[in-house]
Amino acid sequence: MNKRFSGRDPLRKWLATVSGVVISTIVLVNDVDKLVINTTNPKMLSQLIYERSSEFLDQPYLVNFEKSEDKKTDVSIDYSKMIMVTAWEATLARNGRRIGGLKLLLKELGSYQYCCTSIIENRAFKIAGLWIVEPTMPNEIEELKSILDKFAISYAFSDGSGFMTLNNFRFNGNGVSIYPDMLSS
């Protein structure tokens, strides 16, 4: 299903009141930017828009969503259970090859709840900031770390301090590699 909103505030208010849906994408109607969302908790997304309004332009939005059996009503975002991620992809001017892991990261995050809060995009590159809900099972956490190591530029798991430090922030170069799968897209 699709629903259109005139701006950021009506979108945020709707997200704060709706339940039983899975948000898959939010598109800026007057632009090509697309926020990639995979969450069953619209109230969390509403709070994220409120707290980080500068990352959500005040323009018309089109939301793609589906009905869900999950009726979570938790209103607040617990950042101690969120992972901050940065990823990108670019097209090299010299030979047209694509580098970066953003597209593959979004594909691999299919089963995780996440919100891509900012995408800076032009013809040559895309840079994205994501918030991922930290899994509760140790094996899922390790699997997610492996995905982030392969495709993200940087990520930070909370260590309880409330700050990003060298203890919880990882910057790696794997998200810069050339991926053969991306060359055909």
PDB file of C-alpha atoms in Angstrom:
ATOM      1  CA  MET A   1       0.000   0.000   0.000  1.00  0.00           C
ATOM      2  CA  ASN A   2       1.044   3.602  -0.544  1.00  0.00           C
ATOM      3  CA  LYS A   3       0.261   6.764   1.373  1.00  0.00           C
ATOM      4  CA  ARG A   4       1.245  10.327   0.418  1.00  0.00           C
ATOM      5  CA  PHE A   5       2.198  13.078   2.891  1.00  0.00           C
ATOM      6  CA  SER A   6       2.590  16.808   2.240  1.00  0.00           C
ATOM      7  CA  GLY A   7       5.730  17.098   4.386  1.00  0.00           C
ATOM      8  CA  ARG A   8       7.929  15.782   7.192  1.00  0.00           C
ATOM      9  CA  ASP A   9       5.575  16.677  10.086  1.00  0.00           C
ATOM     10  CA  PRO A  10       2.436  14.968   8.706  1.00  0.00           C
ATOM     11  CA  LEU A  11       4.585  11.892   7.965  1.00  0.00           C
ATOM     12  CA  ARG A  12       6.010  11.893  11.493  1.00  0.00           C
ATOM     13  CA  LYS A  13       2.542  12.299  13.055  1.00  0.00           C
ATOM     14  CA  TRP A  14       1.128   9.413  11.006  1.00  0.00           C
ATOM     15  CA  LEU A  15       4.041   7.178  11.957  1.00  0.00           C
ATOM     16  CA  ALA A  16       3.452   8.037  15.631  1.00  0.00           C
ATOM     17  CA  THR A  17      -0.157   6.834  15.474  1.00  0.00           C
ATOM     18  CA  VAL A  18      -0.075   3.873  13.073  1.00  0.00           C
ATOM     19  CA  SER A  19       0.485   0.286  14.181  1.00  0.00           C
ATOM     20  CA  GLY A  20       0.436  -3.115  12.556  1.00  0.00           C
ATOM     21  CA  VAL A  21       2.404  -2.092   9.465  1.00  0.00           C
ATOM     22  CA  VAL A  22       5.865  -2.739   8.041  1.00  0.00           C
ATOM     23  CA  ILE A  23       7.387   0.311   6.374  1.00  0.00           C
ATOM     24  CA  SER A  24       9.519  -0.683   3.378  1.00  0.00           C
ATOM     25  CA  THR A  25      10.353   2.603   1.616  1.00  0.00           C
ATOM     26  CA  ILE A  26       9.814   6.313   1.978  1.00  0.00           C
ATOM     27  CA  VAL A  27      10.367   8.333  -1.195  1.00  0.00           C
ATOM     28  CA  LEU A  28      10.737  12.098  -1.530  1.00  0.00           C
ATOM     29  CA  VAL A  29       8.074  12.800  -4.160  1.00  0.00           C
ATOM     30  CA  ASN A  30       9.812  15.791  -5.787  1.00  0.00           C
ATOM     31  CA  ASP A  31      13.230  14.165  -5.897  1.00  0.00           C
ATOM     32  CA  VAL A  32      14.918  10.863  -6.633  1.00  0.00           C
ATOM     33  CA  ASP A  33      15.983  10.290  -3.034  1.00  0.00           C
ATOM     34  CA  LYS A  34      14.633   7.170  -1.380  1.00  0.00           C
ATOM     35  CA  LEU A  35      14.936   6.304   2.289  1.00  0.00           C
ATOM     36  CA  VAL A  36      15.206   2.565   2.678  1.00  0.00           C
ATOM     37  CA  ILE A  37      13.325   1.370   5.725  1.00  0.00           C
ATOM     38  CA  ASN A  38      12.722  -2.084   7.149  1.00  0.00           C
ATOM     39  CA  THR A  39      10.893  -1.739  10.423  1.00  0.00           C
ATOM     40  CA  THR A  40       7.774  -2.990  12.153  1.00  0.00           C
ATOM     41  CA  ASN A  41       7.967  -0.081  14.599  1.00  0.00           C
ATOM     42  CA  PRO A  42       6.724   3.118  12.895  1.00  0.00           C
ATOM     43  CA  LYS A  43       6.715   4.940  16.256  1.00  0.00           C
ATOM     44  CA  MET A  44      10.471   4.456  16.487  1.00  0.00           C
ATOM     45  CA  LEU A  45      10.832   5.956  13.014  1.00  0.00           C
ATOM     46  CA  SER A  46       8.591   8.880  14.033  1.00  0.00           C
ATOM     47  CA  GLN A  47      10.867   9.591  16.979  1.00  0.00           C
ATOM     48  CA  LEU A  48      13.929   9.359  14.736  1.00  0.00           C
ATOM     49  CA  ILE A  49      12.414  11.955  12.363  1.00  0.00           C
ATOM     50  CA  TYR A  50      11.646  14.216  15.320  1.00  0.00           C
ATOM     51  CA  GLU A  51      15.125  13.906  16.851  1.00  0.00           C
ATOM     52  CA  ARG A  52      17.021  14.154  13.550  1.00  0.00           C
ATOM     53  CA  SER A  53      14.744  16.412  11.515  1.00  0.00           C
ATOM     54  CA  SER A  54      17.682  17.864   9.551  1.00  0.00           C
ATOM     55  CA  GLU A  55      18.157  14.435   7.936  1.00  0.00           C
ATOM     56  CA  PHE A  56      14.527  14.383   6.725  1.00  0.00           C
ATOM     57  CA  LEU A  57      13.743  17.187   4.259  1.00  0.00           C
ATOM     58  CA  ASP A  58      10.400  18.969   4.667  1.00  0.00           C
ATOM     59  CA  GLN A  59       9.031  17.893   1.282  1.00  0.00           C
ATOM     60  CA  PRO A  60       6.196  15.619   0.112  1.00  0.00           C
ATOM     61  CA  TYR A  61       6.732  11.926   0.907  1.00  0.00           C
ATOM     62  CA  LEU A  62       5.298   8.715  -0.484  1.00  0.00           C
ATOM     63  CA  VAL A  63       5.356   5.773   1.945  1.00  0.00           C
ATOM     64  CA  ASN A  64       5.202   2.146   0.848  1.00  0.00           C
ATOM     65  CA  PHE A  65       3.963  -0.152   3.615  1.00  0.00           C
ATOM     66  CA  GLU A  66       2.294  -3.498   4.264  1.00  0.00           C
ATOM     67  CA  LYS A  67      -0.003  -4.756   6.997  1.00  0.00           C
ATOM     68  CA  SER A  68       1.721  -6.706   9.755  1.00  0.00           C
ATOM     69  CA  GLU A  69       0.636  -8.902  12.631  1.00  0.00           C
ATOM     70  CA  ASP A  70       3.255  -7.211  14.835  1.00  0.00           C
ATOM     71  CA  LYS A  71       1.536  -4.448  16.835  1.00  0.00           C
ATOM     72  CA  LYS A  72       4.521  -3.088  18.790  1.00  0.00           C
ATOM     73  CA  THR A  73       3.742   0.142  20.580  1.00  0.00           C
ATOM     74  CA  ASP A  74       7.153   1.044  22.009  1.00  0.00           C
ATOM     75  CA  VAL A  75       7.434   4.786  21.382  1.00  0.00           C
ATOM     76  CA  SER A  76      11.025   5.525  22.315  1.00  0.00           C
ATOM     77  CA  ILE A  77      14.251   4.757  20.539  1.00  0.00           C
ATOM     78  CA  ASP A  78      16.799   3.159  22.789  1.00  0.00           C
ATOM     79  CA  TYR A  79      20.051   4.177  21.104  1.00  0.00           C
ATOM     80  CA  SER A  80      21.909   1.755  23.359  1.00  0.00           C
ATOM     81  CA  LYS A  81      20.272  -0.977  21.271  1.00  0.00           C
ATOM     82  CA  MET A  82      20.977   0.656  17.899  1.00  0.00           C
ATOM     83  CA  ILE A  83      23.988   0.375  15.596  1.00  0.00           C
ATOM     84  CA  MET A  84      25.085   3.436  13.642  1.00  0.00           C
ATOM     85  CA  VAL A  85      26.357   2.554  10.149  1.00  0.00           C
ATOM     86  CA  THR A  86      27.832   4.480   7.212  1.00  0.00           C
ATOM     87  CA  ALA A  87      28.080   2.993   3.725  1.00  0.00           C
ATOM     88  CA  TRP A  88      28.555   4.314   0.224  1.00  0.00           C
ATOM     89  CA  GLU A  89      29.038   3.509  -3.416  1.00  0.00           C
ATOM     90  CA  ALA A  90      30.562   5.492  -6.261  1.00  0.00           C
ATOM     91  CA  THR A  91      31.155   5.280  -9.967  1.00  0.00           C
ATOM     92  CA  LEU A  92      34.752   5.844 -11.018  1.00  0.00           C
ATOM     93  CA  ALA A  93      35.025   8.564 -13.681  1.00  0.00           C
ATOM     94  CA  ARG A  94      37.943   6.962 -15.482  1.00  0.00           C
ATOM     95  CA  ASN A  95      36.426   3.550 -16.239  1.00  0.00           C
ATOM     96  CA  GLY A  96      32.818   3.606 -14.996  1.00  0.00           C
ATOM     97  CA  ARG A  97      33.413   0.831 -12.459  1.00  0.00           C
ATOM     98  CA  ARG A  98      31.351   0.915  -9.287  1.00  0.00           C
ATOM     99  CA  ILE A  99      32.908   0.647  -5.855  1.00  0.00           C
ATOM    100  CA  GLY A 100      31.439   0.533  -2.366  1.00  0.00           C
ATOM    101  CA  GLY A 101      29.090  -1.775  -0.585  1.00  0.00           C
ATOM    102  CA  LEU A 102      25.876   0.242  -0.039  1.00  0.00           C
ATOM    103  CA  LYS A 103      23.700  -1.695  -2.480  1.00  0.00           C
ATOM    104  CA  LEU A 104      24.924  -5.059  -1.236  1.00  0.00           C
ATOM    105  CA  LEU A 105      24.644  -3.956   2.409  1.00  0.00           C
ATOM    106  CA  LEU A 106      20.968  -3.060   1.965  1.00  0.00           C
ATOM    107  CA  LYS A 107      20.403  -6.426   0.279  1.00  0.00           C
ATOM    108  CA  GLU A 108      22.106  -8.319   3.138  1.00  0.00           C
ATOM    109  CA  LEU A 109      20.178  -6.396   5.822  1.00  0.00           C
ATOM    110  CA  GLY A 110      16.885  -7.851   4.585  1.00  0.00           C
ATOM    111  CA  SER A 111      16.010  -9.668   7.829  1.00  0.00           C
ATOM    112  CA  TYR A 112      17.197  -6.911  10.199  1.00  0.00           C
ATOM    113  CA  GLN A 113      15.166  -3.889  11.288  1.00  0.00           C
ATOM    114  CA  TYR A 114      16.842  -0.747  10.065  1.00  0.00           C
ATOM    115  CA  CYS A 115      16.286   2.768   8.837  1.00  0.00           C
ATOM    116  CA  CYS A 116      18.420   4.499   6.248  1.00  0.00           C
ATOM    117  CA  THR A 117      18.139   8.020   7.643  1.00  0.00           C
ATOM    118  CA  SER A 118      20.153   9.905   5.077  1.00  0.00           C
ATOM    119  CA  ILE A 119      21.186   9.346   1.524  1.00  0.00           C
ATOM    120  CA  ILE A 120      23.311  11.930  -0.211  1.00  0.00           C
ATOM    121  CA  GLU A 121      23.088  11.106  -3.875  1.00  0.00           C
ATOM    122  CA  ASN A 122      24.317  12.419  -7.188  1.00  0.00           C
ATOM    123  CA  ARG A 123      25.334  10.767 -10.453  1.00  0.00           C
ATOM    124  CA  ALA A 124      28.795   9.810  -9.200  1.00  0.00           C
ATOM    125  CA  PHE A 125      28.148   8.621  -5.638  1.00  0.00           C
ATOM    126  CA  LYS A 126      25.746   7.750  -2.812  1.00  0.00           C
ATOM    127  CA  ILE A 127      26.537   8.029   0.891  1.00  0.00           C
ATOM    128  CA  ALA A 128      24.083   6.609   3.412  1.00  0.00           C
ATOM    129  CA  GLY A 129      23.678   6.728   7.170  1.00  0.00           C
ATOM    130  CA  LEU A 130      21.736   3.879   8.759  1.00  0.00           C
ATOM    131  CA  TRP A 131      20.453   2.918  12.201  1.00  0.00           C
ATOM    132  CA  ILE A 132      20.065  -0.826  12.724  1.00  0.00           C
ATOM    133  CA  VAL A 133      18.237  -2.371  15.663  1.00  0.00           C
ATOM    134  CA  GLU A 134      20.797  -4.554  17.433  1.00  0.00           C
ATOM    135  CA  PRO A 135      19.775  -8.229  17.415  1.00  0.00           C
ATOM    136  CA  THR A 136      19.394  -9.951  20.771  1.00  0.00           C
ATOM    137  CA  MET A 137      20.833 -13.353  19.859  1.00  0.00           C
ATOM    138  CA  PRO A 138      24.675 -13.620  19.952  1.00  0.00           C
ATOM    139  CA  ASN A 139      24.834 -15.547  16.669  1.00  0.00           C
ATOM    140  CA  GLU A 140      22.734 -12.843  14.940  1.00  0.00           C
ATOM    141  CA  ILE A 141      25.041 -10.131  16.328  1.00  0.00           C
ATOM    142  CA  GLU A 142      28.089 -11.952  14.948  1.00  0.00           C
ATOM    143  CA  GLU A 143      26.368 -12.438  11.579  1.00  0.00           C
ATOM    144  CA  LEU A 144      25.511  -8.722  11.464  1.00  0.00           C
ATOM    145  CA  LYS A 145      29.096  -7.757  12.358  1.00  0.00           C
ATOM    146  CA  SER A 146      30.302  -9.944   9.497  1.00  0.00           C
ATOM    147  CA  ILE A 147      27.913  -8.203   7.069  1.00  0.00           C
ATOM    148  CA  LEU A 148      29.012  -4.769   8.293  1.00  0.00           C
ATOM    149  CA  ASP A 149      32.684  -5.727   8.022  1.00  0.00           C
ATOM    150  CA  LYS A 150      32.137  -6.684   4.371  1.00  0.00           C
ATOM    151  CA  PHE A 151      29.959  -3.811   3.142  1.00  0.00           C
ATOM    152  CA  ALA A 152      30.045  -0.793   5.503  1.00  0.00           C
ATOM    153  CA  ILE A 153      32.631   1.956   5.699  1.00  0.00           C
ATOM    154  CA  SER A 154      32.109   2.374   9.432  1.00  0.00           C
ATOM    155  CA  TYR A 155      29.831   1.248  12.234  1.00  0.00           C
ATOM    156  CA  ALA A 156      29.415   1.631  15.973  1.00  0.00           C
ATOM    157  CA  PHE A 157      27.770  -0.698  18.456  1.00  0.00           C
ATOM    158  CA  SER A 158      26.798   0.871  21.773  1.00  0.00           C
ATOM    159  CA  ASP A 159      29.160   0.079  24.640  1.00  0.00           C
ATOM    160  CA  GLY A 160      26.917   1.685  27.253  1.00  0.00           C
ATOM    161  CA  SER A 161      29.024   4.842  27.528  1.00  0.00           C
ATOM    162  CA  GLY A 162      26.678   6.988  25.428  1.00  0.00           C
ATOM    163  CA  PHE A 163      29.630   8.089  23.281  1.00  0.00           C
ATOM    164  CA  MET A 164      31.441   6.855  20.203  1.00  0.00           C
ATOM    165  CA  THR A 165      34.929   5.854  21.224  1.00  0.00           C
ATOM    166  CA  LEU A 166      37.709   3.692  19.856  1.00  0.00           C
ATOM    167  CA  ASN A 167      36.146   0.874  21.895  1.00  0.00           C
ATOM    168  CA  ASN A 168      32.876   0.795  19.944  1.00  0.00           C
ATOM    169  CA  PHE A 169      33.589   2.467  16.584  1.00  0.00           C
ATOM    170  CA  ARG A 170      34.953   0.462  13.658  1.00  0.00           C
ATOM    171  CA  PHE A 171      36.244   1.972  10.439  1.00  0.00           C
ATOM    172  CA  ASN A 172      37.165  -0.512   7.758  1.00  0.00           C
ATOM    173  CA  GLY A 173      38.119  -0.380   4.111  1.00  0.00           C
ATOM    174  CA  ASN A 174      36.147  -3.404   2.973  1.00  0.00           C
ATOM    175  CA  GLY A 175      33.168  -1.216   2.082  1.00  0.00           C
ATOM    176  CA  VAL A 176      35.362   0.512  -0.502  1.00  0.00           C
ATOM    177  CA  SER A 177      36.219  -2.610  -2.509  1.00  0.00           C
ATOM    178  CA  ILE A 178      35.106  -3.206  -6.066  1.00  0.00           C
ATOM    179  CA  TYR A 179      32.347  -5.803  -6.156  1.00  0.00           C
ATOM    180  CA  PRO A 180      31.918  -7.711  -9.428  1.00  0.00           C
ATOM    181  CA  ASP A 181      28.134  -8.088  -8.795  1.00  0.00           C
ATOM    182  CA  MET A 182      27.811  -4.296  -8.867  1.00  0.00           C
ATOM    183  CA  LEU A 183      29.425  -3.918 -12.286  1.00  0.00           C
ATOM    184  CA  SER A 184      26.329  -5.180 -14.067  1.00  0.00           C
ATOM    185  CA  SER A 185      23.892  -2.929 -12.171  1.00  0.00           C
TER     186      SER A 185
END
